[in-house]
Coordinates of C-alpha atoms (C1' of nucleotides) in Angstrom, one line a residue:
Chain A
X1 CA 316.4 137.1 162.0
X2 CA 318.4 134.2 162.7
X3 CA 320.0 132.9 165.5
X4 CA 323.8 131.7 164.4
X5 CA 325.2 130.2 167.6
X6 CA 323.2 129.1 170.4
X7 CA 324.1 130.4 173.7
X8 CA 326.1 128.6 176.3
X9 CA 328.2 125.4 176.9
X10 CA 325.8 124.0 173.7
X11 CA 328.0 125.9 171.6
X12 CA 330.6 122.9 172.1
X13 CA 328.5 120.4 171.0
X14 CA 327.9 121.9 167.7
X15 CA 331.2 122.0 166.6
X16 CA 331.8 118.7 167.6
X17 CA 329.0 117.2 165.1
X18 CA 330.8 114.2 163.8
X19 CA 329.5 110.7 163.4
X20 CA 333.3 110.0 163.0
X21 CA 333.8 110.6 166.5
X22 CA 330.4 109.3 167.8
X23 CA 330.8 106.4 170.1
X24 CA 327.4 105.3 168.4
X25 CA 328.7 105.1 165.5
X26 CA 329.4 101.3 164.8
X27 CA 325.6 101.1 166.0
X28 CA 324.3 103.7 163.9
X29 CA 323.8 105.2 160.2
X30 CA 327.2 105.0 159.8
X31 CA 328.1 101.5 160.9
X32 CA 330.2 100.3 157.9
X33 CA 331.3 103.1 156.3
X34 CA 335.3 103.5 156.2
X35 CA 337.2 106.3 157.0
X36 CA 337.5 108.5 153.7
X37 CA 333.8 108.1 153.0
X38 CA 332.6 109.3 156.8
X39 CA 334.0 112.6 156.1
X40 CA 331.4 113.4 153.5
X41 CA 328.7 111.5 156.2
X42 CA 329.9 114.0 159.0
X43 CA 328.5 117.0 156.3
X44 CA 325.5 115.0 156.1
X45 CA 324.4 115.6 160.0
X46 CA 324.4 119.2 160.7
X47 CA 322.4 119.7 163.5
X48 CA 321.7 118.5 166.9
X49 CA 318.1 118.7 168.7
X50 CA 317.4 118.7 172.1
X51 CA 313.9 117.4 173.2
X52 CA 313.0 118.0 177.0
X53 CA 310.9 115.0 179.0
X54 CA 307.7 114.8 177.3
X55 CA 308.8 117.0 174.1
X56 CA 307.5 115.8 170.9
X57 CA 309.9 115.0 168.2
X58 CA 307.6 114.9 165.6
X59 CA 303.6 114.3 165.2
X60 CA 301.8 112.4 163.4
X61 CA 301.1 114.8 160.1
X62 CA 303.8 116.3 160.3
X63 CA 305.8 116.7 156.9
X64 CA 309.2 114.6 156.5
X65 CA 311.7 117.0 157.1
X66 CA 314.6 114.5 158.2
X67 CA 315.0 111.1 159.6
X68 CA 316.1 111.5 163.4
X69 CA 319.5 109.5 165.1
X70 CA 319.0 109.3 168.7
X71 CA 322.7 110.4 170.9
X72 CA 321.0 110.2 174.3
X73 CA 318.2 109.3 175.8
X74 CA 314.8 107.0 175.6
X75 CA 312.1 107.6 173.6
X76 CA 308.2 106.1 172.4
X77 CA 306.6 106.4 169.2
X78 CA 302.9 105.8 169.2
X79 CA 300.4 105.2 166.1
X80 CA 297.2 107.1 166.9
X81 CA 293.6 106.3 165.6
X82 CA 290.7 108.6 164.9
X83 CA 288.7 107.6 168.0
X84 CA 291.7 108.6 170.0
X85 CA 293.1 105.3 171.1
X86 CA 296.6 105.2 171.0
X87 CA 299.1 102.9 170.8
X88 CA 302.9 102.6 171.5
X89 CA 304.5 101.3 168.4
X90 CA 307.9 101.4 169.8
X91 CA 310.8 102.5 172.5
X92 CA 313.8 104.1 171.4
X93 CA 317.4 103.9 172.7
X94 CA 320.4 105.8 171.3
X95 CA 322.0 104.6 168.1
X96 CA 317.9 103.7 167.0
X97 CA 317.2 105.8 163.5
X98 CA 313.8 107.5 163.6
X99 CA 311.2 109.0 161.4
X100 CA 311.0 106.0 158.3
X101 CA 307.2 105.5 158.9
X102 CA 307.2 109.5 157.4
X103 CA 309.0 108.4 154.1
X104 CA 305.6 106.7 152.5
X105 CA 303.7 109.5 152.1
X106 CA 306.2 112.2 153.3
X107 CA 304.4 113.3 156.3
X108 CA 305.0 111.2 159.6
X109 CA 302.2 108.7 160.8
X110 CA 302.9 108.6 164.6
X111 CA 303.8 110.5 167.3
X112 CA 307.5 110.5 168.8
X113 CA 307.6 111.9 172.3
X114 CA 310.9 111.8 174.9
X115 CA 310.4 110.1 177.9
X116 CA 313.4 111.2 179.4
X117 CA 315.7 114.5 178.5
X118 CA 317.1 113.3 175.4
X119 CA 319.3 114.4 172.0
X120 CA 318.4 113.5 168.5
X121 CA 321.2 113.9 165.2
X122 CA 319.1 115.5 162.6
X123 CA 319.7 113.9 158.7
X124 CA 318.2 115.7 156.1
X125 CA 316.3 113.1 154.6
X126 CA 316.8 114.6 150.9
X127 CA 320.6 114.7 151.7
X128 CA 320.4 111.2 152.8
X129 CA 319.0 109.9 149.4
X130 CA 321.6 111.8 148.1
X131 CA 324.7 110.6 149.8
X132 CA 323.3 107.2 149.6
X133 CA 323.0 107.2 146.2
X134 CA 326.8 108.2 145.8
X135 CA 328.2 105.9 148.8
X136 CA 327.0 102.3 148.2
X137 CA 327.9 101.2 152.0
X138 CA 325.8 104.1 153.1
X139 CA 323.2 103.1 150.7
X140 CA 323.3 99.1 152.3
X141 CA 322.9 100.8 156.0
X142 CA 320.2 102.6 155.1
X143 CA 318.7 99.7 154.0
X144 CA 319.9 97.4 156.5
X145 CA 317.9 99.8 159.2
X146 CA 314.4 99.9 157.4
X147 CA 314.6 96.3 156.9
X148 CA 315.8 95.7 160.9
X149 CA 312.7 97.8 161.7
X150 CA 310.6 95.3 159.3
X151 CA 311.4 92.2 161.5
X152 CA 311.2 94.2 164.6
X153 CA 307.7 95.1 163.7
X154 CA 307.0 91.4 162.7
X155 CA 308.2 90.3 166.4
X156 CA 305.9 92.7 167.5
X157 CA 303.1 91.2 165.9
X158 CA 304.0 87.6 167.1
X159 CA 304.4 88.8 169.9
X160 CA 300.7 91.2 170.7
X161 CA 298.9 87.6 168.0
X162 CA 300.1 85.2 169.5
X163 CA 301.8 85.5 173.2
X164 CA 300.2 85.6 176.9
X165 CA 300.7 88.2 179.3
X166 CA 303.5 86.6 181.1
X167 CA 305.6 86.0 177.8
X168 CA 305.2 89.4 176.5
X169 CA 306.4 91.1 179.5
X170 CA 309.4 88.3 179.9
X171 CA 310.1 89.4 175.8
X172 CA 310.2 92.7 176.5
X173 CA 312.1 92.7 179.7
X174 CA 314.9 90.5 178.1
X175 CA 314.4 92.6 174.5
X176 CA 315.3 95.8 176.7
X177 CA 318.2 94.0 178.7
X178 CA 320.0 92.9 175.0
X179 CA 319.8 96.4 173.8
X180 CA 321.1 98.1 177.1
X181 CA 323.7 95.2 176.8
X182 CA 324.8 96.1 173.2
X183 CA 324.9 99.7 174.3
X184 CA 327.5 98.7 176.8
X185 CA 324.9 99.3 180.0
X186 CA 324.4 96.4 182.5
X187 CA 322.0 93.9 180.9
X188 CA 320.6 92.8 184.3
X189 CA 319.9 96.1 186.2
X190 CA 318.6 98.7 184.5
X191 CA 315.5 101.9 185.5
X192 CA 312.4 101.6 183.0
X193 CA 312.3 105.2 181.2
X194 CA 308.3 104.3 180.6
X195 CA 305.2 103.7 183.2
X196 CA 303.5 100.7 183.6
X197 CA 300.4 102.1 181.5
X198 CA 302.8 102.6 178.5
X199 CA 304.8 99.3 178.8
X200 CA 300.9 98.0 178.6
X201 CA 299.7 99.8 175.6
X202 CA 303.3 98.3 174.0
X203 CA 302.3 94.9 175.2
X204 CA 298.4 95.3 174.4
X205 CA 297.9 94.9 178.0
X206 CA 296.6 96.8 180.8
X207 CA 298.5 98.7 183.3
X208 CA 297.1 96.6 186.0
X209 CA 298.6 93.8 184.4
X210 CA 302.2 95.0 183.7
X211 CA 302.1 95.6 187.2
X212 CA 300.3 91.8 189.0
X213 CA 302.4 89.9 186.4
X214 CA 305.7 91.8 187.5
X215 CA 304.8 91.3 190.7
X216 CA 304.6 87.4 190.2
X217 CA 307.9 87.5 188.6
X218 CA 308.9 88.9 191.7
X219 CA 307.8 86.3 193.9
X220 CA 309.3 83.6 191.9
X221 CA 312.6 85.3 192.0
X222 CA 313.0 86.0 188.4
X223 CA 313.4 89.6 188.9
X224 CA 313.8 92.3 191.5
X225 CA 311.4 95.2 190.4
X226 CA 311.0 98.0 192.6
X227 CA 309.3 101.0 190.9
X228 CA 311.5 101.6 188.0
X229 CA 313.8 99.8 188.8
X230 CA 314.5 96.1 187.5
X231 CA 317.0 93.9 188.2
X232 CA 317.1 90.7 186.0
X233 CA 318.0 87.5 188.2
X234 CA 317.2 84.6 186.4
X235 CA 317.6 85.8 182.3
X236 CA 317.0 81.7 181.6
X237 CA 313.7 81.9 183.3
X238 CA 312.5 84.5 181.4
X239 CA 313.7 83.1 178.2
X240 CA 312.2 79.4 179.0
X241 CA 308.8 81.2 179.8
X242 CA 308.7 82.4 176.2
X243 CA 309.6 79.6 174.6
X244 CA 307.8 76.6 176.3
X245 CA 305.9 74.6 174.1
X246 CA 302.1 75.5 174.2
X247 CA 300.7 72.1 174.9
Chain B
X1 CA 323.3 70.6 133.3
X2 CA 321.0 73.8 132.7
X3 CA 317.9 74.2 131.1
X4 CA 318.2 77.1 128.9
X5 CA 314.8 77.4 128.1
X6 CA 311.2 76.4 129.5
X7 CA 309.0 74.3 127.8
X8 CA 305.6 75.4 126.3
X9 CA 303.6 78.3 126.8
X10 CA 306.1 79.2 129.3
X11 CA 308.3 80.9 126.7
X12 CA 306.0 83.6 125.7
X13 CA 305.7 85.4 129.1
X14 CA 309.2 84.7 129.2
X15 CA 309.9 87.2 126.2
X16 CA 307.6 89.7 127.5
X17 CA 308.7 90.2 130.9
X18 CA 308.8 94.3 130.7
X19 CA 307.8 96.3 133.4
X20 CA 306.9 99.0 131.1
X21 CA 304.3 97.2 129.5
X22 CA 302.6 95.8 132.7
X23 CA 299.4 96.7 134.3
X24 CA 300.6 96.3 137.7
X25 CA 303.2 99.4 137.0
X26 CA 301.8 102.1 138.8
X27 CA 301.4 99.7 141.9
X28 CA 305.0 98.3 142.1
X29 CA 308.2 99.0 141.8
X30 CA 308.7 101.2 138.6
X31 CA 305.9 103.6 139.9
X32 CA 307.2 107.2 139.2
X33 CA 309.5 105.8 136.9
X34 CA 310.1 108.2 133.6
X35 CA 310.1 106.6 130.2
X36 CA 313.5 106.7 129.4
X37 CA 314.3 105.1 132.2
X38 CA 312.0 102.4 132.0
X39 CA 314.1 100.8 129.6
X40 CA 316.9 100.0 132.0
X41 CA 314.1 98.9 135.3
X42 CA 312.8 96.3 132.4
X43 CA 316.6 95.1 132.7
X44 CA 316.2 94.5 136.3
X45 CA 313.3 92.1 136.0
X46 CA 314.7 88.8 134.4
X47 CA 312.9 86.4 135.7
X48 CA 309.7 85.2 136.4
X49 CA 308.4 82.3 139.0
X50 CA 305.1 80.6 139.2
X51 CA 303.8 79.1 142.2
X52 CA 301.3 76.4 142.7
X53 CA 299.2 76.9 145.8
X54 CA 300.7 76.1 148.7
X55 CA 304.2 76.4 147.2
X56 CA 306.6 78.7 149.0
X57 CA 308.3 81.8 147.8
X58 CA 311.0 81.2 150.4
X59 CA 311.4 80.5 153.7
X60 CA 312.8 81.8 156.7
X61 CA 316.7 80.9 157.2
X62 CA 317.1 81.2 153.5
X63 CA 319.2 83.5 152.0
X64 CA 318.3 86.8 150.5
X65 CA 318.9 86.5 146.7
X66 CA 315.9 89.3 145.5
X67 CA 312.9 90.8 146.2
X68 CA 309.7 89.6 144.3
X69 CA 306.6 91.3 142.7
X70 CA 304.0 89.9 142.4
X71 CA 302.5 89.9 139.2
X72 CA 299.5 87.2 139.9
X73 CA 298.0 85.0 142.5
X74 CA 298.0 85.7 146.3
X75 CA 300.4 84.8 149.2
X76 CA 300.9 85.1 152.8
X77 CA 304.0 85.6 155.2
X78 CA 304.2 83.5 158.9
X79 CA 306.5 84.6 161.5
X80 CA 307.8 81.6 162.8
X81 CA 308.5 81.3 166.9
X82 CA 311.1 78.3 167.6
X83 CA 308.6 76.9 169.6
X84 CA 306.2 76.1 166.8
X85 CA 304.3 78.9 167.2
X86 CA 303.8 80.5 163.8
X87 CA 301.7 84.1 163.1
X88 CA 300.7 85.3 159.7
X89 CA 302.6 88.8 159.5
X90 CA 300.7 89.4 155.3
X91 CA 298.5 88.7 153.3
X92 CA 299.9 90.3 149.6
X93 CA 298.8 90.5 146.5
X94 CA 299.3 92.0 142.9
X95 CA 301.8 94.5 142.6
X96 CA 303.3 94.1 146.0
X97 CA 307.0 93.7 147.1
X98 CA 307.9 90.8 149.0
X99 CA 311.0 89.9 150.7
X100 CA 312.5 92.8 152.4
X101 CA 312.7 91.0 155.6
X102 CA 315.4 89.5 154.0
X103 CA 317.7 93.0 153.6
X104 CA 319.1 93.1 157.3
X105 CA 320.6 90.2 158.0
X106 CA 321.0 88.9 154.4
X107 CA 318.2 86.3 155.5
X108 CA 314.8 85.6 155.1
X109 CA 313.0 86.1 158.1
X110 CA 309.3 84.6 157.5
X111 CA 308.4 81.9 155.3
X112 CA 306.0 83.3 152.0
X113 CA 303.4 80.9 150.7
X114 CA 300.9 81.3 147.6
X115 CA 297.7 80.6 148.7
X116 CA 296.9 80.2 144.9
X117 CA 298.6 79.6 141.8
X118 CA 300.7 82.8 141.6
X119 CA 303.0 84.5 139.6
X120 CA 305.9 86.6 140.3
X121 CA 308.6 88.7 138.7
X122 CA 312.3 88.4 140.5
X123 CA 314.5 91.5 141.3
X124 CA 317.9 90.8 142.1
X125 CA 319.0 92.8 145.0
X126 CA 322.2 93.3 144.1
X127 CA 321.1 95.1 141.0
X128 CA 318.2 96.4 142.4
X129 CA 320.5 98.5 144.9
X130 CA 323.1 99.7 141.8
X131 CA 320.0 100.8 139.5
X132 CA 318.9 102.6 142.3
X133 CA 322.0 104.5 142.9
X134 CA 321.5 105.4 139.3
X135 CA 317.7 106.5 139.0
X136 CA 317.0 108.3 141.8
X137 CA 313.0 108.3 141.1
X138 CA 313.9 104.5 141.6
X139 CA 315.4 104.7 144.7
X140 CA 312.8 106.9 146.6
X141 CA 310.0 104.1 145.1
X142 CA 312.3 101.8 146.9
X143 CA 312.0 103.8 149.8
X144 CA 308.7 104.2 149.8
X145 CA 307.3 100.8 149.4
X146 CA 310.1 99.9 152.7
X147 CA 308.4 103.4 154.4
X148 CA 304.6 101.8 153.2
X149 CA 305.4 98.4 155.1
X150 CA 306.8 100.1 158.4
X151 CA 304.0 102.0 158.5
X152 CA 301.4 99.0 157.5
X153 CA 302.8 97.6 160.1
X154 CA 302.4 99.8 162.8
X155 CA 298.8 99.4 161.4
X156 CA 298.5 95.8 162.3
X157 CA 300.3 96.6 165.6
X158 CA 297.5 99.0 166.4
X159 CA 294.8 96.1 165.6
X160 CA 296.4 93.8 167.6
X161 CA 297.0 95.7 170.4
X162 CA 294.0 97.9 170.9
X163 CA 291.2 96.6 168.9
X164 CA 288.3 93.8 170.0
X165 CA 287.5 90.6 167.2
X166 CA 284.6 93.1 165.8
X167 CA 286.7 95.4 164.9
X168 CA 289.7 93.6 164.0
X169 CA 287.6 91.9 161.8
X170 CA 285.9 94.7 160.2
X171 CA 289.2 96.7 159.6
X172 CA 290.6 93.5 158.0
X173 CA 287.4 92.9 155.2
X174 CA 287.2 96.4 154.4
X175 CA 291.5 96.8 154.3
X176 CA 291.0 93.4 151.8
X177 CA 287.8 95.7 149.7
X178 CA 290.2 98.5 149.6
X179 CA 293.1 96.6 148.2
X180 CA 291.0 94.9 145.1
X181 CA 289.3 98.3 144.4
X182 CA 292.8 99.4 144.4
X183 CA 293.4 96.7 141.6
X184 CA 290.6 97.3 139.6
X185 CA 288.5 94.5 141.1
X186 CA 285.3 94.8 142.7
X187 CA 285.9 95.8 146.6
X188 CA 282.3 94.6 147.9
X189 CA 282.4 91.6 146.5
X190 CA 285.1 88.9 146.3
X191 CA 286.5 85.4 147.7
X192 CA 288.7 84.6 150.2
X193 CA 291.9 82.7 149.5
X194 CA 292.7 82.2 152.6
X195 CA 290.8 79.6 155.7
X196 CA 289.2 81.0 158.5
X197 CA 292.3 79.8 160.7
X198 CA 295.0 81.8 158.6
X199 CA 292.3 85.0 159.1
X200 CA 292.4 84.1 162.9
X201 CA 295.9 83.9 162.9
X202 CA 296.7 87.2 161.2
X203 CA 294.2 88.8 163.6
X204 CA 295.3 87.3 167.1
X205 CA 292.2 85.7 167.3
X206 CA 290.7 81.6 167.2
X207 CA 289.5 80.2 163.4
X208 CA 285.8 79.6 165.9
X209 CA 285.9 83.7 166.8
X210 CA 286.3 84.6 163.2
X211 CA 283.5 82.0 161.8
X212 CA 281.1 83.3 164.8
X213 CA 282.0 87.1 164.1
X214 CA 281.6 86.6 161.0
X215 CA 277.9 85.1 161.1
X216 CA 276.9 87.8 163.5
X217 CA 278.3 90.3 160.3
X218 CA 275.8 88.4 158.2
X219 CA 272.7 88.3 160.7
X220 CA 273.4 92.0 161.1
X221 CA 272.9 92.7 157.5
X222 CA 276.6 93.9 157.3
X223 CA 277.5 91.1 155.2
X224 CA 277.0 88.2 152.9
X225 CA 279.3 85.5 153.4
X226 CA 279.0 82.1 152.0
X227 CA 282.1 80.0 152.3
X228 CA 285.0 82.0 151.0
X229 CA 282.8 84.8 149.3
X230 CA 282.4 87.9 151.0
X231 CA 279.3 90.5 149.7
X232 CA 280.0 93.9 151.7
X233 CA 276.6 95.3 152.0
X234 CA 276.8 98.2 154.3
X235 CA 281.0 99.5 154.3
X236 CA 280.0 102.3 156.4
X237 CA 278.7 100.2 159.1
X238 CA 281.7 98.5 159.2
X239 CA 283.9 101.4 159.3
X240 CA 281.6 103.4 162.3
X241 CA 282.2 99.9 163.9
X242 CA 286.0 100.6 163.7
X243 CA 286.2 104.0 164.9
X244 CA 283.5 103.9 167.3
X245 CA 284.1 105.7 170.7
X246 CA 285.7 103.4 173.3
X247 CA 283.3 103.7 176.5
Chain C
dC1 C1' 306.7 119.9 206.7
dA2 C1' 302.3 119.5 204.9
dT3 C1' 299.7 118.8 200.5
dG4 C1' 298.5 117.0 196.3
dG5 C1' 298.9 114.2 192.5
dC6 C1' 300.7 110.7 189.7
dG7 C1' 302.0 106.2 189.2
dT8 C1' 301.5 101.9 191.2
dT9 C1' 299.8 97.8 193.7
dT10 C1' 296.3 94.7 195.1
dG11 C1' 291.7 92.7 195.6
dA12 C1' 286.9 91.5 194.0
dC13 C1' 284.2 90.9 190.2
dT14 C1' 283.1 90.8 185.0
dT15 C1' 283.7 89.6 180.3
dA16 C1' 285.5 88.7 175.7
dC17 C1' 287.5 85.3 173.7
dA18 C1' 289.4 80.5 174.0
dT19 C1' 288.7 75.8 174.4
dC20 C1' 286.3 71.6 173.7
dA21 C1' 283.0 69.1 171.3
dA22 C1' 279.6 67.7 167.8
dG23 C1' 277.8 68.1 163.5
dG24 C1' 277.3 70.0 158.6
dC25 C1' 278.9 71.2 154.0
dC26 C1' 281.5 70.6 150.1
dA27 C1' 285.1 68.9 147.0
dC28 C1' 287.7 65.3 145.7
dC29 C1' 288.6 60.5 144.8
dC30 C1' 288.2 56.0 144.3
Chain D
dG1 C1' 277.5 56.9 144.7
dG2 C1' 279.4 56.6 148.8
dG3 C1' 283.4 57.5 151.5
dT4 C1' 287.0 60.6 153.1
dG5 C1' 289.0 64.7 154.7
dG6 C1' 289.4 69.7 155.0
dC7 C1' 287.0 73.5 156.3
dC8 C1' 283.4 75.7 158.6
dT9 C1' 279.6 76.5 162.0
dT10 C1' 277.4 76.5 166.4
dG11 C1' 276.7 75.4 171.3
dA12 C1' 278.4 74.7 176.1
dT13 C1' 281.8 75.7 179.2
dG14 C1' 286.4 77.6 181.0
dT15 C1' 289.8 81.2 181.8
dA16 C1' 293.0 85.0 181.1
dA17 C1' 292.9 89.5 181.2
dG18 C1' 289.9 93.6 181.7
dT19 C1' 287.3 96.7 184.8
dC20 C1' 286.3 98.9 188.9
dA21 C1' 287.7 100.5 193.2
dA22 C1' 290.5 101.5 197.2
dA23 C1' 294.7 102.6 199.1
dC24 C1' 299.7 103.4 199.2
dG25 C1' 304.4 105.4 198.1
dC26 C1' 307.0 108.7 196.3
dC27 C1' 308.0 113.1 194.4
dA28 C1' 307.3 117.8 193.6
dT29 C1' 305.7 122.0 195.1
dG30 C1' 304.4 125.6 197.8

DNA sequence: CATGGCGTTTGACTTACATCAAGGCCACCC
DNA sequence: GGGTGGCCTTGATGTAAGTCAAACGCCATG
């Protein structure tokens, strides 16, 4: 037995499923599509998921069912090994496409978990192919976003080979104050969705050190971080302290 | 003034560039591909380009005009930081897809370097994109090899951010073993192409850590490595080494 | 309003890897 | 054949970050 319309004020949200009207959109799958192709794109998203704080989106196993568009919220993805150390590959902001790692082997290869209440378009990954293959500017997105996720990953890398403590953290502060900044948020105040202990396992740091190198940021007035919250005073700072010329 | 043709034994492989009648086949690009098919994926690959060691593929800043195979030789990718600082992201070999970096921003985003005479097979993107509109079974290879790097990726994030020199080094040899048994070459024993600092750099670690690490392989019987040559002598030693229990 | 617990901060101490330095091996080239 | 330079090895020493431990602040919950 199914259920056909979920109960409550969700019901509005369902039969307003339209990238066409998303205010994610220029960010999104659909950036680049014009306006008599996004109809068809609109059929291609036909459901909405809500994850709770802490929900799982997907595990790592898991057969590819769809790829995932975040609408709201903040999210981690983290590759596991066998031993049981884990890692955070990744934090997720709305307008971010998820699942790709799962379209190798068609199962997914890390975990995705909410970190705060958060709502995920679902694309039928099949559907996807499909579509792509008939509208060439959807295709180029598509392709656009696995490639963007490519040199993300290779930042990473630089990033956890090559960088100290201090420049990670600066990186990742000013990485997370560009993307609240092309989201239309304030790029200088902001709350962390993740603890310190998850910001480390990003950074391959410990939490002890997320937390003694924000706190010397603090005294040299470069940012305001209480709990939370981080307020961004001197961006230029941050940015010189990645770039400074090793000796 | 073009040069219409190549000189010398050039001209031979020129006439013979076919995927369908490559080795490499079921590693690259036309994997899955049906036989009728096949016929219009040879189309795709026009060209080939050999590389003399040390020669690069392309460099980062340059503009995205295909992907490459490779068909022979061995090459790394480097993630360039403005300040000088520069991190191998690859090493790749045979049957490999290289430049897909390049698909986001329409611009390379690493610089790709044989590190021995190589060979490999062009793939315009533009065409690349409309054949795979066309073939579906294409298209998902397309996918997948994208998927295969995201999630290699994640792979090396994992390494770098949670693994010590041992292991780091242990997971790289027997990654490297896996690769050439993949290719029908023996996966215990085979040489290097690359120096101890480019190893180093790939791993977050100093050229000294990897020459000392990889002595105390050798006194532990783990190894035999003189110079560039690598023996693998005990593989599962290596792997328990990997996976062994943190504290 | 007390209680407990998670997340965080901070300090004291340890350690894995980096750095610095010297010397060896091998290939290449006059 | 002897020099030159790139790559590698090994030892001595330095240091950034990890580990261990204690205590605090803030919620959440009863």
């Amino acid at each position: 037995m199914k259920t056909p319309v979920p109960t409550g004020p969700v019901d509005v949200g369902h039969l307003r499923i339209a990238c066409s009207s998303c205010s994610l959109r220029e960010l999104c799958l659909p950036a680049g599509i014009d306006t008599r192709e996004m109809e068809r794109v609109d059929r291609l998203v036909n459901r909405r998921r809500k994850l709770k704080r802490g929900e799982h989106l997907y595990r790592a196993g898991a057969p590819l069912a769809a790829l995932y568009a975040i609408r709201s919220g903040f999210m981690k993805s983290c590759v596991l090994h066998d031993d049981g150390r884990e890692q955070v590959a990744g934090f997720h902001m709305m307008g971010e496409l998820l699942g790709m790692d799962a379209i190798s082997s068609s199962r997914h290869m890390c975990d995705t978990v909410a970190l705060e209440d958060s709502e995920v378009c679902e694309i039928p990954f099949g559907y996807l192919e499909q579509l792509s293959r008939e509208l060439p500017s959807l295709q180029q997105q598509l392709h656009r976003i696995m490639s963007r996720e490519i040199v993300r990953d290779y930042g990473v890398m630089l990033l956890l080979g090559s960088m100290k403590a201090e420049e990670r953290l600066a990186a990742f502060l000013l990485n997370l104050s560009q993307r609240f900044t092309a989201r239309g948020y304030s790029g200088t105040e902001f709350n962390l969705r993740m603890t310190r202990e998850e910001i480390g396992s990003y950074l391959g740091l410990k939490l002890e050190t997320i937390s003694r190198v924000l706190s010397r940021f603090q005294q040299d007035g470069l940012i305001v971080a209480r709990h939370k919250h981080i307020r961004i005073r001197d961006p230029e700072a941050l940015r010189r302290l990645i770039s400074q010329q090793r000796q």
